[in-house]
PDB file of C-alpha atoms in Angstrom:
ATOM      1  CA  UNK V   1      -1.987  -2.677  17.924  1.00 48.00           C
ATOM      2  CA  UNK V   2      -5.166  -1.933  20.263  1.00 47.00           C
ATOM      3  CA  UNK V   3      -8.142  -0.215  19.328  1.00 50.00           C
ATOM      4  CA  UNK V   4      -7.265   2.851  21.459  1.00 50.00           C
ATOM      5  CA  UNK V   5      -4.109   2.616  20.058  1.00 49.00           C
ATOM      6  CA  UNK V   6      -4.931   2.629  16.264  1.00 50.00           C
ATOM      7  CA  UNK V   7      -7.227   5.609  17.722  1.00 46.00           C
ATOM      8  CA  UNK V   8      -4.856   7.395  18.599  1.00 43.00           C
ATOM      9  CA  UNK V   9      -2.530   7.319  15.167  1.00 51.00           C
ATOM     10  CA  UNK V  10      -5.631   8.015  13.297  1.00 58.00           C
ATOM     11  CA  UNK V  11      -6.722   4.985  12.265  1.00 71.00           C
ATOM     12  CA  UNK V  12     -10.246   3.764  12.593  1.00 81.00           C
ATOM     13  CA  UNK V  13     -10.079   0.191  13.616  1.00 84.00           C
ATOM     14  CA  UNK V  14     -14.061  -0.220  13.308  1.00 87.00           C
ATOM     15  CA  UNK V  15     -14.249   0.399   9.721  1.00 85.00           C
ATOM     16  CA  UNK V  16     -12.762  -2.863   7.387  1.00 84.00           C
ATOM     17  CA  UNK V  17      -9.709  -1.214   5.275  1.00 78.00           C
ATOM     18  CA  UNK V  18      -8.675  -3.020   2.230  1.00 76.00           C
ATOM     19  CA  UNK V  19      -5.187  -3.256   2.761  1.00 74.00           C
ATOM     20  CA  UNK V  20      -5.891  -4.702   6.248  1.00 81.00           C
ATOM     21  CA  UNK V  21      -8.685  -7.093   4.455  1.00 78.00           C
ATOM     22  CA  UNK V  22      -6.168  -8.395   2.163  1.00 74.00           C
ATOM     23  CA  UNK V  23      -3.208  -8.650   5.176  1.00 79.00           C
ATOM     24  CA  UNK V  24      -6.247 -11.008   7.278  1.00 81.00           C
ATOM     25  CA  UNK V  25      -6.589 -13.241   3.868  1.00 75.00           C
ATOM     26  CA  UNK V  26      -3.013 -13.449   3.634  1.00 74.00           C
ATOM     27  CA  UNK V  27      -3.047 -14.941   7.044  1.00 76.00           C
ATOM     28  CA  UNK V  28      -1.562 -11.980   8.464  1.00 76.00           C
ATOM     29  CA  UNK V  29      -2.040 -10.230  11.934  1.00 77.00           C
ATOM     30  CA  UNK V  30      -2.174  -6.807  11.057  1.00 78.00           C
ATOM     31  CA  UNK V  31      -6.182  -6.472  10.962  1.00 82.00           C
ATOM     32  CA  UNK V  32      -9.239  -5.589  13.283  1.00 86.00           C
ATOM     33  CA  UNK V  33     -12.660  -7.070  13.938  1.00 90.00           C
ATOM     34  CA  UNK V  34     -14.209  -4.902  11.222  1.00 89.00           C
ATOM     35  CA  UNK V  35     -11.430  -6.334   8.589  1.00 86.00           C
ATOM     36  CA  UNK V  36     -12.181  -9.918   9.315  1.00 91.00           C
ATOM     37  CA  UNK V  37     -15.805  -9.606   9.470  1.00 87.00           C
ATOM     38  CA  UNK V  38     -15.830  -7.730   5.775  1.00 80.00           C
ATOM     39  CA  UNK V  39     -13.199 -10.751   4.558  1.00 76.00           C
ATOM     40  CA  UNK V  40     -15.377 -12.968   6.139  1.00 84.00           C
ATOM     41  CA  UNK V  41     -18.772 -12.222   4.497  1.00 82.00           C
ATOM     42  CA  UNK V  42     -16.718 -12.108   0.969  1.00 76.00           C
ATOM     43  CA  UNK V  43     -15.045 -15.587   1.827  1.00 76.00           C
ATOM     44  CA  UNK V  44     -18.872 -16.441   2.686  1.00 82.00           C
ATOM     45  CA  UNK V  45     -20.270 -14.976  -0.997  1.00 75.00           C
ATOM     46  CA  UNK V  46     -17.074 -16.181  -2.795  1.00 73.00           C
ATOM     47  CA  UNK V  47     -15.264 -18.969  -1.196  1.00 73.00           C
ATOM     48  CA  UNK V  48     -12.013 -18.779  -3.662  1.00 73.00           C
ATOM     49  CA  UNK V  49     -11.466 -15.059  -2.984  1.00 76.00           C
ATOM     50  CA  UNK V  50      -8.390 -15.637  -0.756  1.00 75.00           C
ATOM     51  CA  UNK V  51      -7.341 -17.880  -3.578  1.00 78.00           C
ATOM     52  CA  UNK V  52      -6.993 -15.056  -5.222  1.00 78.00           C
ATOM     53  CA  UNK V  53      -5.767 -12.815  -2.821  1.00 80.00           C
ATOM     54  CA  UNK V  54      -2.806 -15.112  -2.576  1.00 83.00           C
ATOM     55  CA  UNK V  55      -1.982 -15.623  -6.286  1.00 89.00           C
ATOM     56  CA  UNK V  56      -2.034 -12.219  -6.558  1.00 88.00           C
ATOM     57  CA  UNK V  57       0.365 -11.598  -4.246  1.00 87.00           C
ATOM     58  CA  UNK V  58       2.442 -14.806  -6.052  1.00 92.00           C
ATOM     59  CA  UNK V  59       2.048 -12.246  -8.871  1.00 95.00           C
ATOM     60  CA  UNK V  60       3.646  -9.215  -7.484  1.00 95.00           C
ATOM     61  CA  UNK V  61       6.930 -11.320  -6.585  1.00 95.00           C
ATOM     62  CA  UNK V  62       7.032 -12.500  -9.918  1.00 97.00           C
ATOM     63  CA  UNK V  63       6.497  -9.469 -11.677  1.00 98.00           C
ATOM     64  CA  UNK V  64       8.936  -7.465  -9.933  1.00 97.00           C
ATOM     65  CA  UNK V  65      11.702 -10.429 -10.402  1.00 97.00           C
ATOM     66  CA  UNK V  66      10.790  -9.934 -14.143  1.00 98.00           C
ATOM     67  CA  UNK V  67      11.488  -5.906 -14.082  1.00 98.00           C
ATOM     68  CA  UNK V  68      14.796  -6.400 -11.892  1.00 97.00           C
ATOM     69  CA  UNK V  69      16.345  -9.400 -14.006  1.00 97.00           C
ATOM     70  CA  UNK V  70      15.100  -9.145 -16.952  1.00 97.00           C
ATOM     71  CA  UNK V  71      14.161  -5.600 -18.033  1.00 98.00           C
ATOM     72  CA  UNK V  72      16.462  -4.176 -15.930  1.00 96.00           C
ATOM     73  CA  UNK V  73      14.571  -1.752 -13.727  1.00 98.00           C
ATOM     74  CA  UNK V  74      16.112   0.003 -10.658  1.00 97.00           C
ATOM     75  CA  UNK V  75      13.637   1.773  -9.083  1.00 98.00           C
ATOM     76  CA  UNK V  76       9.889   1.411  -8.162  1.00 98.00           C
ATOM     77  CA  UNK V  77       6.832   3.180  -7.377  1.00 98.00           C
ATOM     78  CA  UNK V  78       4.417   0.752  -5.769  1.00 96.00           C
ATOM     79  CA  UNK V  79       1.436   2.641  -5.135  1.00 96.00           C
ATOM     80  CA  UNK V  80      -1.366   0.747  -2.451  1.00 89.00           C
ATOM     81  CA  UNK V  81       1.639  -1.039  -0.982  1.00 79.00           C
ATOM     82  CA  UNK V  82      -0.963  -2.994   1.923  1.00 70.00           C
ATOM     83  CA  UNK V  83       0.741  -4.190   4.759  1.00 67.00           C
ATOM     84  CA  UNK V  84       4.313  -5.800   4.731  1.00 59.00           C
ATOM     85  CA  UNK V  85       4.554  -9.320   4.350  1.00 64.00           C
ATOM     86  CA  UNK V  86       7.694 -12.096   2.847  1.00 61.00           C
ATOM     87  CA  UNK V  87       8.788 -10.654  -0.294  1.00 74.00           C
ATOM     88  CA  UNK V  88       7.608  -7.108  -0.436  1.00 85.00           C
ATOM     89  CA  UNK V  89       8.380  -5.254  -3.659  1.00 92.00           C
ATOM     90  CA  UNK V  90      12.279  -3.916  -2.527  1.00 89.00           C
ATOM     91  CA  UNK V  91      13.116  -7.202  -0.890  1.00 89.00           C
ATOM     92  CA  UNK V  92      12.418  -8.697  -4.864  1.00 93.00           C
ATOM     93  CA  UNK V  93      14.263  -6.101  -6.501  1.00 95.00           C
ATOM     94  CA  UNK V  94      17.384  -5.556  -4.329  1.00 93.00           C
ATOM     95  CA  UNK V  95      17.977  -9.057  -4.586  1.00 93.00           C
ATOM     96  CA  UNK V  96      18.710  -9.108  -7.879  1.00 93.00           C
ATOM     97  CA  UNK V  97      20.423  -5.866  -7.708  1.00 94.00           C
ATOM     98  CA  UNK V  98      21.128  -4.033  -4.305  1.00 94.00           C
ATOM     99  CA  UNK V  99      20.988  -0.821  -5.329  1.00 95.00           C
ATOM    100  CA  UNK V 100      17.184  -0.699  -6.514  1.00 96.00           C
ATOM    101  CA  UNK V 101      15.397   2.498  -5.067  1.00 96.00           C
ATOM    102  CA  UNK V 102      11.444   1.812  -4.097  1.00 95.00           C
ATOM    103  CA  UNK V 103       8.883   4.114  -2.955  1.00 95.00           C
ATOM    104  CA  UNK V 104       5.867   3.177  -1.444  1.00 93.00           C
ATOM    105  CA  UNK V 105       2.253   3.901  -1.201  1.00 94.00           C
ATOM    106  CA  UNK V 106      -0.636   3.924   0.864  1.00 89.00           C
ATOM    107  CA  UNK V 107      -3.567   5.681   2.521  1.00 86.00           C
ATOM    108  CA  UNK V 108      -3.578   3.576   5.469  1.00 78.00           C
ATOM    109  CA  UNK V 109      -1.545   4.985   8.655  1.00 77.00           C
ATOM    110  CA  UNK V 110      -1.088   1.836  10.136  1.00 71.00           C
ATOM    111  CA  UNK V 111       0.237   0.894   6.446  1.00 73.00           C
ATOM    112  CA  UNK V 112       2.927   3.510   6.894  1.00 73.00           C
ATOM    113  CA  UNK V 113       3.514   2.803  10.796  1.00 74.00           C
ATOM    114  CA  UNK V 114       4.417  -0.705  10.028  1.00 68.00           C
ATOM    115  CA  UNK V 115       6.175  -0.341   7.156  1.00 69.00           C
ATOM    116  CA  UNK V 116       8.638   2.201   7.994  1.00 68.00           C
ATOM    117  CA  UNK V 117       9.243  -0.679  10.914  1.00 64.00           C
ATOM    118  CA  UNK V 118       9.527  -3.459   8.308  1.00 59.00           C
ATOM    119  CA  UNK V 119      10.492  -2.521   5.000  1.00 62.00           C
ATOM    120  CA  UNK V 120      14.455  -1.863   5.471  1.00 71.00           C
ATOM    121  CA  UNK V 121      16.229  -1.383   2.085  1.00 74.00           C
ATOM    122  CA  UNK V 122      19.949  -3.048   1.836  1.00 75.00           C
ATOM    123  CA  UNK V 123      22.647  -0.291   2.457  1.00 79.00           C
ATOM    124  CA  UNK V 124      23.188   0.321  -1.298  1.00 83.00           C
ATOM    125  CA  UNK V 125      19.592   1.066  -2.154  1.00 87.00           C
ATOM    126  CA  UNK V 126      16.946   3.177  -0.630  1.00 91.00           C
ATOM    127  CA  UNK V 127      13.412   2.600   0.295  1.00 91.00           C
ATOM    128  CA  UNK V 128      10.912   5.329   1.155  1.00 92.00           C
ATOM    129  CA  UNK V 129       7.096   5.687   2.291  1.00 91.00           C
ATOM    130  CA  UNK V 130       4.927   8.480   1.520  1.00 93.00           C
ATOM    131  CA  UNK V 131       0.753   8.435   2.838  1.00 92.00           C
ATOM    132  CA  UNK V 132      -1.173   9.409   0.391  1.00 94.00           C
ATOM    133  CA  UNK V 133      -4.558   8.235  -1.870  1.00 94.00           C
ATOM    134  CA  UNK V 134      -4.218   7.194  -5.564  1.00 96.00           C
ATOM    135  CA  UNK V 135      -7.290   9.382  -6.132  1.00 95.00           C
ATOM    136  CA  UNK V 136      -5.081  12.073  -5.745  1.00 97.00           C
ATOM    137  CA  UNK V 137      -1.961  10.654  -8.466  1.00 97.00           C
ATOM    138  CA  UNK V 138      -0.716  15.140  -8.688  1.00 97.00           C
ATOM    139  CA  UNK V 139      -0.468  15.057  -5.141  1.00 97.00           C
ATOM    140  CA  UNK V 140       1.803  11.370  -5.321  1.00 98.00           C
ATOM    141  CA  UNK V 141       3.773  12.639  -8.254  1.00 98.00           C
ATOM    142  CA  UNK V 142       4.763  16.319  -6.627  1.00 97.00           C
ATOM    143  CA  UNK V 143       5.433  14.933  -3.727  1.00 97.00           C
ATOM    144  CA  UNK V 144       9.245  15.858  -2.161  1.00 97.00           C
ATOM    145  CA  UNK V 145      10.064  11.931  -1.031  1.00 96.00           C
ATOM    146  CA  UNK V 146       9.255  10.993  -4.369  1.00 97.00           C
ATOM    147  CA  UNK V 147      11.917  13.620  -6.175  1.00 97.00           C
ATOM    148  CA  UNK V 148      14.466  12.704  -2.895  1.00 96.00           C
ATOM    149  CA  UNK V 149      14.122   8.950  -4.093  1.00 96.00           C
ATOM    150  CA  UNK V 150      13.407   8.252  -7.698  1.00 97.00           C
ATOM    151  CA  UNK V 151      14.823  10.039 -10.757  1.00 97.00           C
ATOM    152  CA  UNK V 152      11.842  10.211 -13.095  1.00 96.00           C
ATOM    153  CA  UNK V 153      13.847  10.500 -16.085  1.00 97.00           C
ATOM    154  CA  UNK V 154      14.738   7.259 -15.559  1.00 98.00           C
ATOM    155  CA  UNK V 155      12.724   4.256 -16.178  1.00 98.00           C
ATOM    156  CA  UNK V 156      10.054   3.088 -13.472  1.00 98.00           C
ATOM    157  CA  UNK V 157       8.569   0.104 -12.238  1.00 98.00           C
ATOM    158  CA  UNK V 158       5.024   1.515 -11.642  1.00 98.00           C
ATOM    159  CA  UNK V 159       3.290  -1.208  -9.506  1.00 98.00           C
ATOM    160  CA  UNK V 160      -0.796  -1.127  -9.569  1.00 98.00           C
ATOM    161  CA  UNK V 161      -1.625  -4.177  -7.356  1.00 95.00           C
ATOM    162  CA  UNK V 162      -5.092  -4.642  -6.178  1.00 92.00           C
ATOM    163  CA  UNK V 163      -5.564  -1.160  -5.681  1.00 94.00           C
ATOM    164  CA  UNK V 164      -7.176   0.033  -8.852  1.00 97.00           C
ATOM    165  CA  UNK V 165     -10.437  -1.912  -7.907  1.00 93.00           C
ATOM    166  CA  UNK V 166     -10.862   0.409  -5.345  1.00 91.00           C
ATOM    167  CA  UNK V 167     -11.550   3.269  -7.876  1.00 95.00           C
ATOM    168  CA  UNK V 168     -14.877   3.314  -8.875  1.00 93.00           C
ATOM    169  CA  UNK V 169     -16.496   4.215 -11.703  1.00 94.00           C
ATOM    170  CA  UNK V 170     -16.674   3.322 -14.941  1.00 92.00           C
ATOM    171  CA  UNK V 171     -13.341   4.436 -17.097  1.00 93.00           C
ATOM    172  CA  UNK V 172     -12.390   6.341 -13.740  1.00 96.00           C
ATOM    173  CA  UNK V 173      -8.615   4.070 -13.102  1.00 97.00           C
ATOM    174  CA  UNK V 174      -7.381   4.838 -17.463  1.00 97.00           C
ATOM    175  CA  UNK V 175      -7.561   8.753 -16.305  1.00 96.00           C
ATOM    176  CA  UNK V 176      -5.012   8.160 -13.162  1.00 98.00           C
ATOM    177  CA  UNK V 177      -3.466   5.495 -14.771  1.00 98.00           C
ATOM    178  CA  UNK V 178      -2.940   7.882 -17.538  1.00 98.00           C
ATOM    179  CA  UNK V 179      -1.536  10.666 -15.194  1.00 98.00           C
ATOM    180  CA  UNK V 180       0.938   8.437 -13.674  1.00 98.00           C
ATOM    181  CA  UNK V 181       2.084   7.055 -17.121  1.00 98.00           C
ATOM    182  CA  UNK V 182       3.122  10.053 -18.513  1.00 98.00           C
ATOM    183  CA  UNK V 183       4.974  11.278 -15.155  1.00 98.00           C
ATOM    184  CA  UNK V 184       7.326   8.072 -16.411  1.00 98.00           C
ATOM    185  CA  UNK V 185       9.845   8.425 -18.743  1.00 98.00           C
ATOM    186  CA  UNK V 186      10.313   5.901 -22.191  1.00 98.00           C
ATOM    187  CA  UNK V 187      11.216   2.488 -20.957  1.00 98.00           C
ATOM    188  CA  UNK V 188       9.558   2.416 -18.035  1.00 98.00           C
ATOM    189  CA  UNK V 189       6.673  -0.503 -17.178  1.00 98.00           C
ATOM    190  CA  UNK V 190       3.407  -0.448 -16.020  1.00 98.00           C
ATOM    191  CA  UNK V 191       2.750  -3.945 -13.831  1.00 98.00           C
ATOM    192  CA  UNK V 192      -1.123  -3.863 -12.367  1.00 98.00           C
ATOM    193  CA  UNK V 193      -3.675  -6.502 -11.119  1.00 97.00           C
ATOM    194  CA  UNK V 194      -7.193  -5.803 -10.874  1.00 96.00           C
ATOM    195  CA  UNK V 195     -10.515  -7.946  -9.796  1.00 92.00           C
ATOM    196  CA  UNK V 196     -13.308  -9.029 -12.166  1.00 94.00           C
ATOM    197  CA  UNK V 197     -16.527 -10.785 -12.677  1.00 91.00           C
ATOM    198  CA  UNK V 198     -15.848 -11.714 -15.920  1.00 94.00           C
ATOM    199  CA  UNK V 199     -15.653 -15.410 -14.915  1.00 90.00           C
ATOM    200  CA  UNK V 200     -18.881 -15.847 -12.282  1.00 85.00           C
ATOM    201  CA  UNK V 201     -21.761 -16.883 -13.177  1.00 85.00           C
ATOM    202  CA  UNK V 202     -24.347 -14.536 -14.272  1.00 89.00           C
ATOM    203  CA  UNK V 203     -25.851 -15.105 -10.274  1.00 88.00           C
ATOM    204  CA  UNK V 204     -22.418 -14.158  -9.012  1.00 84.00           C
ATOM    205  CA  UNK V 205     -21.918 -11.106 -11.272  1.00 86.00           C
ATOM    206  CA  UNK V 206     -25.485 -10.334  -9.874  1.00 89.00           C
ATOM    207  CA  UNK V 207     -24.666 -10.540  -6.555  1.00 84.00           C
ATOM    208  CA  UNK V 208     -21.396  -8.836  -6.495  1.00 84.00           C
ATOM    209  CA  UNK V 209     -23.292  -6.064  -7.867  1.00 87.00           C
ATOM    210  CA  UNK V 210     -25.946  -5.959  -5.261  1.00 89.00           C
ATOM    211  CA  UNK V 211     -22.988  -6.259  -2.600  1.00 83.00           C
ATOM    212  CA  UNK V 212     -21.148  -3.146  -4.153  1.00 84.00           C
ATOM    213  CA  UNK V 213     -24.760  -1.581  -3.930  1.00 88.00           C
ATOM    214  CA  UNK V 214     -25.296  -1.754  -0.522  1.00 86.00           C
ATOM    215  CA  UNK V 215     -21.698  -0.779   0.427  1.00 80.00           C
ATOM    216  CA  UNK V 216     -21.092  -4.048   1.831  1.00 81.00           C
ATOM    217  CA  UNK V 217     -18.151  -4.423  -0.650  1.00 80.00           C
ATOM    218  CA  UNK V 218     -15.647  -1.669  -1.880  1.00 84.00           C
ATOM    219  CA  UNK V 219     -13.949  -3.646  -4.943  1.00 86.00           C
ATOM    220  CA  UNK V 220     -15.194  -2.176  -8.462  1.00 92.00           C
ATOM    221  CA  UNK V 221     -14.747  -5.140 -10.407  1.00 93.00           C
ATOM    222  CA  UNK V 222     -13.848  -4.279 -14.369  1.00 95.00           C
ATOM    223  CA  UNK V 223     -14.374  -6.307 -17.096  1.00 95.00           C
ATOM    224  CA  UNK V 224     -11.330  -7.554 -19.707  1.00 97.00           C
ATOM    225  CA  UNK V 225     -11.554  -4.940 -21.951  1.00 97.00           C
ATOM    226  CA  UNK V 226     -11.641  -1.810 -19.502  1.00 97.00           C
ATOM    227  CA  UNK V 227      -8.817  -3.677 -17.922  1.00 98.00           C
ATOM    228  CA  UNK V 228      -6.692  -3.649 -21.195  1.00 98.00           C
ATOM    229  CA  UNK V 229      -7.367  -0.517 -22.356  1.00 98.00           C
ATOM    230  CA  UNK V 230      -5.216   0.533 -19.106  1.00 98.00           C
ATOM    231  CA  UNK V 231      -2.142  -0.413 -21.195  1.00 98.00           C
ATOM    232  CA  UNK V 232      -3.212   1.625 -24.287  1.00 97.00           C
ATOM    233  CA  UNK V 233       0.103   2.847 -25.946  1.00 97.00           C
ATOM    234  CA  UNK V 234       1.887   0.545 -24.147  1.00 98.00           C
ATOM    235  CA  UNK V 235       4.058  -2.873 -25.766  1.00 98.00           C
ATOM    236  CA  UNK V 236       2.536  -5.627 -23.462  1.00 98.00           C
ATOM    237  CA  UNK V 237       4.947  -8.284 -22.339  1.00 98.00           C
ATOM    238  CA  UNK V 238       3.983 -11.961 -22.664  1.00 98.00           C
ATOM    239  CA  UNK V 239       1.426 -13.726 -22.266  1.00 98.00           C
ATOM    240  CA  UNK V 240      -0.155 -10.322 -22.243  1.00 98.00           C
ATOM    241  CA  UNK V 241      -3.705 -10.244 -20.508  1.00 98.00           C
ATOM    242  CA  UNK V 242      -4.403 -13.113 -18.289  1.00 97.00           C
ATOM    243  CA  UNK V 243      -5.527 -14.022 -14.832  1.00 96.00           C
ATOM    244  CA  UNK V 244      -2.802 -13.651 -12.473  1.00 95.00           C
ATOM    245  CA  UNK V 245      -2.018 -17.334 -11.786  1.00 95.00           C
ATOM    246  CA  UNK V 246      -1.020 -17.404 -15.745  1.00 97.00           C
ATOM    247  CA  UNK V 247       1.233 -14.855 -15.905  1.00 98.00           C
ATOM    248  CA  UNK V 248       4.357 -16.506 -16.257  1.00 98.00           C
ATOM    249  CA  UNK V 249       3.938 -19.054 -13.532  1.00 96.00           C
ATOM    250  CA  UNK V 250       6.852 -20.932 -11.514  1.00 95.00           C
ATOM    251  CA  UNK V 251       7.575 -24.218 -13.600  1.00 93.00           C
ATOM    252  CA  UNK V 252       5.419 -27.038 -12.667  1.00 91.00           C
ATOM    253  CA  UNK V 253       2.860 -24.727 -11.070  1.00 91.00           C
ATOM    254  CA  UNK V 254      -0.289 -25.926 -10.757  1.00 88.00           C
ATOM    255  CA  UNK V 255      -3.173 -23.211 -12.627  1.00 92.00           C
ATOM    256  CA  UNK V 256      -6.626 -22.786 -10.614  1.00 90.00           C
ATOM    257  CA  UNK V 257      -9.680 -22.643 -12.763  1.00 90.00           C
ATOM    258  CA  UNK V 258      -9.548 -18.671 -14.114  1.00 91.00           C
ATOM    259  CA  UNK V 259     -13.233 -18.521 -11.640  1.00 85.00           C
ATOM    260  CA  UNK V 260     -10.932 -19.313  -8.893  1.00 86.00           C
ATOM    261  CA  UNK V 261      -8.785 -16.230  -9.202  1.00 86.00           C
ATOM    262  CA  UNK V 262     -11.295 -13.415 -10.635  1.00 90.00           C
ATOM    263  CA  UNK V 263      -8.158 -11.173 -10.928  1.00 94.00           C
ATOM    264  CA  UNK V 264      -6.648  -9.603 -14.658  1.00 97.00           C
ATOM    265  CA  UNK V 265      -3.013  -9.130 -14.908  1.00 97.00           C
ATOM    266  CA  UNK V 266      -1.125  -7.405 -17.385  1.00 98.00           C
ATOM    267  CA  UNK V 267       2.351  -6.264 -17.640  1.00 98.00           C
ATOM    268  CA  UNK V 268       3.461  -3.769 -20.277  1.00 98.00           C
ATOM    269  CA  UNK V 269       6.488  -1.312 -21.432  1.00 98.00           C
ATOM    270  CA  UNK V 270       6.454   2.709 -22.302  1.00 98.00           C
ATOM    271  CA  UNK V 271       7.614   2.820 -25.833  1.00 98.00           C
TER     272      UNK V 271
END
């Protein structure tokens, strides 16, 4: 898509949007000038930080596998969705059982544009895409596609990945975390990924801070701690609270040094 293009759907192609950040690190084509540059002067402060991006995407693929096998889920809300790539949430579930229902995410148009393109469900299950911010988790959870799609008093996968990191604010992600929890019935799981400092050096840590300062970066990293308390009430599923390149890796994986990753994973069940 051209700049006057983009323009004309209402996207802004000259400022960097995370989703399209995180599609350029992925080694996707989905991204403007403005979303390489911004990856690029990360990549420059933090040269592991598509490391990351890439186990965390490892992570959602493995997670979801984990809800559809294993716990059973059939249906998903996957809320900051970022631009299709192999293995998207549905394509995960509906493999293990076809008639998984997912609903997607985002505040990016060209998000929605492409995946309405992309992300086909198989015949038996359904896959839908509403635009809208996590800021605003009333406006997600009233919204008529969601109703149409899910049945909220059933259990739901509620996927969080990368996407809480862009609410800043100290304690500001438990509150919408919170309202989106108890819009989900018993038995439903809460999977969610989010960026930290906790393992740069005390010069990192000072110069993410000065980055996030100066607006140059838009990730609110959080800290172990305000990380777990997200799951508060919640039974957390082995190995509970780890970088993402621990949870549950493939056998014979090779793990990156937890400073490679810099992102906390957690998975954990509504009693």
């Amino acid at each position: 898509m051209d700049d006057r293009t983009a323009a004309a759907r209402g996207i802004d192609p000259t400022q960097a949007h995370p989703a399209r950040r995180y599609n350029y690190w992925l080694g996707g084509k989905d991204n403007f000038a403005a979303d390489r540059a911004s990856g690029d002067e990360l990549e420059r402060h933090f040269p592991k930080v598509r490391l990351g991006a890439l186990a965390n995407r490892a992570l959602l693929q493995r997670a979801t596998r984990f809800l559809a096998a294993e716990a059973g889920i059939r249906q998903f809300l996957d809320i900051g969705t970022g631009l299709p790539t192999a293995d998207n949430t549905h394509q995960v579930a509906q493999r293990h059982h076809p008639d998984s229902r997912i609903v997607y995410v985002d505040n990016d148009p060209l998000v929605m544009v492409h995946a309405r393109a992309l992300l086909n469900s198989s015949p038996e299950g359904r896959t839908a895409y509403i635009e809208a911010d996590l800021n605003d988790p009333a406006a997600i959870l009233s919204h008529p596609v969601l109703h149409d799609t899910l049945d909220l008093k059933q259990p739901v996968g509620l996927m969080l990945i990368a996407v809480l990191h862009f609410i800043h604010g100290d304690g500001a992600a438990k509150r919408i975390v919170s309202d989106l929890l108890d819009a989900c019935p018993s038995g439903s799981f809460l999977v969610a990924t989010h960026a930290t400092s906790d393992f740069g050096s005390p010069e990192q840590q000072a110069l993410y801070r000065q980055l996030v300062e100066t607006g140059r970066s838009d990730v609110w990293t959080r800290p172990r701690d305000e990380f777990a308390a997200l799951f508060d009430g919640l039974d957390l599923v082995d190995p509970g609270v780890v970088p993402a390149s621990e949870w549950r890796p493939e056998p014979g994986a090779v793990i990156p040094d937890r400073s490679d990753i810099n992102v906390w994973t957690a998975v954990g069940r509504k009693p």
